[in-house]
């Protein structure tokens, strides 16, 4: 039998590409040839492609506030493993963090979006980003993060509604404004908000969610405001006609999705997705959620394959596997996002130790 040292390099490449990042970081120490494979940009992209196809175990990142109001960051894999991650020094002592994730990269920001840091938490490489133009004073301040695959550019959308001031000229303004950061250009630019959207009423609690990698979605009182990262255009989507919405905007197989509660005594939970049907977008019922314990009050994240992150009526958070009927509770958090680890490092990234 051939020893492991004599395995064809392409076979080792294939086997390693299916491992999660934390395992790969241990494999780097096995031998020089494995380190060379794992460090190769072609391997990093192949590993990322498998992650994007949802073949690696999905995780969540949770920001947990401690009794002294400082914060910890945890990575969980479907409630089975929990790993504490050290926050980068630029933002480690902020009392309230905003967090977004895409392709294993994470955006960390203070609540006013004055400090913005892009970071790969598993390989501890990142970059402090230039400040946005506006300092938020009023009601709504949302950020979203995604990847424009057509221009191969990571972008951050920031939407403000209420009172805000320009960091450069100090002028105070009111209304709804949007600005977009491009990693390739390393700069911010204003985004035109159509007149018909100026009156959009945001949900102040819900987060901006990235769907299918490139559509950023913001829920409101009467519908969902989406932003295409390539076209850089806002669109409005009405909610489904009936039922009580009990979820954040979810990503269901690349479509915008929601969970609605309906039926006698509000006993039926159904996942609806916004699909293209004969050239038009319309809401389609996908499946009912089996809820034996009647425990779900609100769904935060859909992880795929019948797995959810949700909270109960006491606001305790848990992982729920619908197929297995299992609940795994975890500590209450300030915020949580879906996360799939990668080895990705962008130009300008520096190590944070």
Coordinates of C-alpha atoms in Angstrom, one line a residue:
X1 CA 0.0 0.0 0.0
X2 CA 1.4 3.4 -0.9
X3 CA 2.2 5.7 1.9
X4 CA 0.6 9.0 2.3
X5 CA 3.7 10.7 1.0
X6 CA 3.2 9.0 -2.3
X7 CA -0.4 10.0 -2.9
X8 CA -0.8 12.0 -6.1
X9 CA -0.9 15.7 -5.3
X10 CA -4.2 16.2 -7.1
X11 CA -5.8 13.6 -4.9
X12 CA -4.5 15.3 -1.8
X13 CA -5.7 18.6 -3.2
X14 CA -9.2 17.1 -3.6
X15 CA -9.3 15.5 -0.1
X16 CA -8.1 18.7 1.6
X17 CA -10.5 20.9 -0.2
X18 CA -13.4 19.2 1.6
X19 CA -12.0 19.9 5.1
X20 CA -13.2 22.9 7.2
X21 CA -10.8 25.7 7.7
X22 CA -9.8 24.9 11.3
X23 CA -8.8 21.4 10.2
X24 CA -6.8 22.9 7.3
X25 CA -4.9 25.2 9.7
X26 CA -3.8 22.1 11.6
X27 CA -2.9 20.2 8.3
X28 CA -0.5 23.0 7.4
X29 CA 1.9 21.7 10.1
X30 CA 1.8 18.1 8.8
X31 CA 4.4 18.5 6.1
X32 CA 5.8 21.1 3.6
X33 CA 3.9 19.7 0.6
X34 CA 0.5 20.0 2.4
X35 CA 1.4 23.6 3.5
X36 CA 2.3 24.4 -0.1
X37 CA -1.1 23.0 -1.4
X38 CA -3.2 24.7 1.2
X39 CA -1.4 28.1 0.7
X40 CA -1.9 27.9 -3.1
X41 CA -4.4 30.6 -4.4
X42 CA -6.0 27.9 -6.7
X43 CA -6.6 25.7 -3.6
X44 CA -8.1 28.6 -1.7
X45 CA -10.5 29.4 -4.5
X46 CA -11.5 25.7 -4.9
X47 CA -12.1 25.4 -1.2
X48 CA -14.2 28.6 -1.3
X49 CA -16.2 27.2 -4.3
X50 CA -17.1 24.1 -2.2
X51 CA -18.2 26.3 0.7
X52 CA -20.4 28.4 -1.7
X53 CA -22.1 25.2 -2.8
X54 CA -23.0 24.6 0.8
X55 CA -20.9 21.4 1.1
X56 CA -19.0 22.5 4.2
X57 CA -20.8 22.5 7.6
X58 CA -22.5 25.9 8.1
X59 CA -21.6 27.9 11.2
X60 CA -22.8 31.0 12.8
X61 CA -20.9 33.9 14.3
X62 CA -22.3 35.3 17.5
X63 CA -21.5 38.5 19.3
X64 CA -22.1 38.0 23.1
X65 CA -22.2 40.9 25.5
X66 CA -20.6 40.1 28.9
X67 CA -21.5 41.6 32.3
X68 CA -18.9 44.4 31.9
X69 CA -20.4 45.3 28.5
X70 CA -17.4 44.1 26.6
X71 CA -18.0 41.6 23.9
X72 CA -16.9 38.2 22.8
X73 CA -17.1 36.5 19.3
X74 CA -18.0 32.9 19.0
X75 CA -18.2 30.5 16.0
X76 CA -20.7 27.7 16.3
X77 CA -21.1 24.7 14.0
X78 CA -24.8 23.8 14.2
X79 CA -24.6 23.8 18.0
X80 CA -22.1 21.0 18.1
X81 CA -18.9 23.0 18.5
X82 CA -18.3 26.5 19.9
X83 CA -15.0 28.3 19.4
X84 CA -14.2 31.7 20.9
X85 CA -12.4 34.0 18.4
X86 CA -10.3 37.0 19.4
X87 CA -11.5 40.3 18.1
X88 CA -9.0 42.5 16.2
X89 CA -7.4 45.3 18.3
X90 CA -8.9 48.1 16.3
X91 CA -12.4 47.3 17.4
X92 CA -12.0 44.9 20.4
X93 CA -13.3 47.4 23.0
X94 CA -16.3 48.7 21.2
X95 CA -19.4 48.1 23.3
X96 CA -21.8 47.3 20.5
X97 CA -20.7 45.7 17.3
X98 CA -22.4 45.4 13.9
X99 CA -21.5 42.3 12.0
X100 CA -21.9 41.0 8.4
X101 CA -20.3 38.0 6.7
X102 CA -19.6 36.8 3.1
X103 CA -17.3 34.1 1.8
X104 CA -15.6 33.7 5.2
X105 CA -14.9 37.4 5.5
X106 CA -16.5 39.5 8.2
X107 CA -17.3 43.2 8.5
X108 CA -17.1 44.5 12.1
X109 CA -18.3 48.0 12.8
X110 CA -19.2 50.2 15.8
X111 CA -22.8 51.2 15.9
X112 CA -22.2 54.6 14.2
X113 CA -20.1 53.0 11.4
X114 CA -17.2 55.2 12.1
X115 CA -14.8 52.3 12.5
X116 CA -15.1 49.6 9.8
X117 CA -12.9 46.5 9.7
X118 CA -12.9 43.7 7.1
X119 CA -11.5 40.5 8.6
X120 CA -11.0 36.8 8.1
X121 CA -11.4 35.6 11.7
X122 CA -10.0 32.1 11.2
X123 CA -6.7 33.1 9.6
X124 CA -6.6 36.5 11.5
X125 CA -5.9 38.7 8.6
X126 CA -7.8 41.9 7.9
X127 CA -7.8 45.6 7.1
X128 CA -9.1 48.8 8.6
X129 CA -11.4 50.5 6.1
X130 CA -11.7 54.3 5.4
X131 CA -14.6 55.9 7.3
X132 CA -18.0 56.4 5.7
X133 CA -19.1 59.9 4.8
X134 CA -22.0 60.3 7.3
X135 CA -22.1 60.2 11.1
X136 CA -25.5 58.8 12.2
X137 CA -27.5 60.7 14.8
X138 CA -31.1 59.6 14.2
X139 CA -33.1 56.5 13.9
X140 CA -31.9 53.9 11.4
X141 CA -28.3 52.9 10.5
X142 CA -28.0 49.7 8.5
X143 CA -25.0 48.1 6.8
X144 CA -24.8 45.1 4.4
X145 CA -21.9 43.2 2.9
X146 CA -21.6 41.0 -0.2
X147 CA -19.6 40.0 -3.3
X148 CA -20.2 41.3 -6.8
X149 CA -19.0 38.3 -8.7
X150 CA -19.4 40.1 -12.1
X151 CA -16.8 42.7 -11.2
X152 CA -15.0 40.5 -8.6
X153 CA -15.4 43.2 -5.9
X154 CA -16.5 43.1 -2.2
X155 CA -18.9 45.9 -1.4
X156 CA -20.5 47.4 1.7
X157 CA -23.9 49.1 1.5
X158 CA -24.8 51.6 4.2
X159 CA -28.3 53.1 4.5
X160 CA -29.3 55.8 6.9
X161 CA -32.6 57.3 7.7
X162 CA -33.2 60.2 10.2
X163 CA -30.7 62.8 11.2
X164 CA -27.0 62.5 10.2
X165 CA -24.0 64.8 9.7
X166 CA -21.3 64.7 7.0
X167 CA -18.0 63.8 8.5
X168 CA -16.1 66.0 6.1
X169 CA -18.1 69.3 6.1
X170 CA -20.0 68.9 9.4
X171 CA -23.3 69.7 7.7
X172 CA -26.4 68.1 9.4
X173 CA -29.0 66.6 7.1
X174 CA -32.3 64.7 7.3
X175 CA -33.9 62.0 5.2
X176 CA -32.9 58.7 3.6
X177 CA -29.4 58.4 2.1
X178 CA -27.3 55.4 0.9
X179 CA -23.5 55.1 0.3
X180 CA -21.5 52.2 -1.1
X181 CA -17.9 51.1 -0.4
X182 CA -15.9 49.2 -3.0
X183 CA -12.9 47.2 -1.9
X184 CA -11.3 47.4 -5.3
X185 CA -11.5 51.2 -5.3
X186 CA -11.0 51.4 -1.5
X187 CA -13.5 54.3 -1.3
X188 CA -17.1 55.2 -0.7
X189 CA -19.6 56.8 -3.1
X190 CA -23.2 58.0 -2.8
X191 CA -26.0 55.9 -4.2
X192 CA -29.1 57.5 -5.6
X193 CA -32.3 56.6 -3.7
X194 CA -35.4 56.7 -6.0
X195 CA -38.1 59.1 -4.9
X196 CA -40.6 56.2 -4.6
X197 CA -38.4 54.6 -2.0
X198 CA -37.7 57.8 0.0
X199 CA -40.8 57.1 2.2
X200 CA -39.7 53.5 3.0
X201 CA -40.2 52.6 6.6
X202 CA -37.4 50.4 7.9
X203 CA -37.7 47.9 10.7
X204 CA -35.3 49.4 13.2
X205 CA -34.5 45.9 14.8
X206 CA -34.0 43.7 11.7
X207 CA -30.6 43.4 10.0
X208 CA -29.5 43.8 6.4
X209 CA -29.2 40.3 4.9
X210 CA -27.2 39.2 1.9
X211 CA -29.1 36.8 -0.4
X212 CA -27.3 34.7 -3.0
X213 CA -24.1 36.6 -2.3
X214 CA -25.0 39.8 -4.2
X215 CA -28.5 41.0 -3.2
X216 CA -28.7 43.0 0.1
X217 CA -32.1 43.0 1.7
X218 CA -33.6 45.4 4.2
X219 CA -37.1 44.6 5.7
X220 CA -39.6 47.4 6.3
X221 CA -43.1 47.9 7.4
X222 CA -44.7 47.1 4.0
X223 CA -42.1 45.2 2.1
X224 CA -38.5 44.4 1.5
X225 CA -36.0 46.8 0.0
X226 CA -33.3 45.0 -2.0
X227 CA -30.1 46.3 -3.5
X228 CA -28.2 44.6 -6.3
X229 CA -24.5 44.9 -5.7
X230 CA -23.6 44.8 -9.4
X231 CA -26.4 47.0 -10.9
X232 CA -26.2 49.2 -7.8
X233 CA -30.0 49.7 -8.0
X234 CA -32.7 49.5 -5.2
X235 CA -35.9 47.5 -5.8
X236 CA -39.0 47.1 -3.7
X237 CA -40.8 43.8 -3.0
X238 CA -44.2 43.5 -1.3
X239 CA -44.7 40.9 1.4
X240 CA -46.8 37.8 0.9
X241 CA -50.5 38.5 1.1
X242 CA -51.4 36.6 4.3
X243 CA -49.9 35.4 7.6
X244 CA -47.7 36.9 10.3
X245 CA -44.0 37.3 9.4
X246 CA -41.9 35.7 12.1
X247 CA -38.4 35.8 10.6
X248 CA -35.6 37.9 9.3
X249 CA -35.2 38.0 5.6
X250 CA -33.7 34.5 4.8
X251 CA -31.6 33.1 2.0
X252 CA -33.4 30.0 0.6
X253 CA -31.3 28.4 -2.2
X254 CA -30.5 31.8 -3.5
X255 CA -33.9 33.4 -3.2
X256 CA -35.3 36.0 -0.8
X257 CA -37.4 34.1 1.8
X258 CA -39.6 34.6 4.8
X259 CA -41.3 32.4 7.4
X260 CA -45.0 33.1 8.0
X261 CA -47.3 31.9 10.8
X262 CA -50.9 31.2 9.8
X263 CA -53.8 28.7 10.2
X264 CA -56.1 28.0 13.1
X265 CA -54.5 29.3 16.3
X266 CA -51.5 30.4 14.2
X267 CA -50.3 26.9 14.3
X268 CA -48.7 26.6 10.8
X269 CA -45.2 27.8 10.0
X270 CA -44.5 28.1 6.3
X271 CA -41.3 29.1 4.4
X272 CA -42.1 31.3 1.4
X273 CA -39.5 32.3 -1.3
X274 CA -39.6 35.0 -3.9
X275 CA -39.0 33.2 -7.1
X276 CA -39.0 34.2 -10.8
X277 CA -42.1 32.7 -12.5
X278 CA -42.6 33.4 -16.2
X279 CA -40.3 36.5 -16.0
X280 CA -42.0 37.9 -12.9
X281 CA -41.1 37.7 -9.2
X282 CA -43.8 36.1 -7.0
X283 CA -44.0 34.5 -3.6
X284 CA -44.0 30.7 -3.7
X285 CA -44.8 28.4 -0.8
X286 CA -41.9 25.9 -0.2
X287 CA -42.6 23.8 2.9
X288 CA -44.2 23.8 6.3
X289 CA -42.0 23.7 9.3
X290 CA -42.5 20.8 11.7
X291 CA -42.6 22.4 15.1
X292 CA -43.3 19.6 17.7
X293 CA -42.5 21.7 20.8
X294 CA -44.3 24.9 19.6
X295 CA -41.1 26.7 20.6
X296 CA -40.3 28.9 17.7
X297 CA -41.1 32.6 18.2
X298 CA -38.8 34.1 15.6
X299 CA -36.4 32.7 13.0
X300 CA -33.0 34.5 12.6
X301 CA -31.1 32.4 10.0
X302 CA -31.9 29.5 7.6
X303 CA -28.8 27.3 7.3
X304 CA -30.3 25.0 4.7
X305 CA -31.5 21.4 4.8
X306 CA -34.2 22.1 7.3
X307 CA -31.8 23.7 9.9
X308 CA -32.5 27.1 11.5
X309 CA -31.2 29.5 14.1
X310 CA -34.3 30.8 16.1
X311 CA -35.4 32.2 19.4
X312 CA -38.2 31.2 21.7
X313 CA -40.8 33.3 23.5
X314 CA -38.3 34.0 26.3
X315 CA -35.8 35.2 23.7
X316 CA -33.5 32.3 24.3
X317 CA -31.7 31.3 21.1
X318 CA -31.2 27.8 19.7
X319 CA -30.3 25.7 16.7
X320 CA -33.3 23.7 15.4
X321 CA -32.9 20.7 13.0
X322 CA -36.3 20.1 11.6
X323 CA -35.4 16.6 10.2
X324 CA -34.0 15.4 13.5
X325 CA -36.4 17.3 15.7
X326 CA -33.5 18.5 17.9
X327 CA -33.0 21.8 19.7
X328 CA -29.6 23.0 20.9
X329 CA -29.7 26.2 23.0
X330 CA -26.8 28.7 23.2
X331 CA -26.1 31.9 25.0
X332 CA -28.1 35.0 24.2
X333 CA -26.3 37.2 21.7
X334 CA -26.4 40.8 20.5
X335 CA -26.2 39.7 16.9
X336 CA -25.6 36.5 14.8
X337 CA -24.8 35.9 11.2
X338 CA -24.4 32.8 9.0
X339 CA -20.8 32.1 8.5
X340 CA -18.9 29.6 6.3
X341 CA -15.1 29.8 6.9
X342 CA -12.6 30.3 4.2
X343 CA -8.8 30.8 3.7
X344 CA -9.5 34.0 1.7
X345 CA -7.2 37.0 2.1
X346 CA -7.5 40.2 0.1
X347 CA -4.9 42.6 -1.1
X348 CA -3.9 44.9 1.8
X349 CA -4.8 42.4 4.6
X350 CA -2.4 42.4 7.5
X351 CA -2.1 39.9 10.4
X352 CA -3.8 40.7 13.7
X353 CA -2.1 38.9 16.7

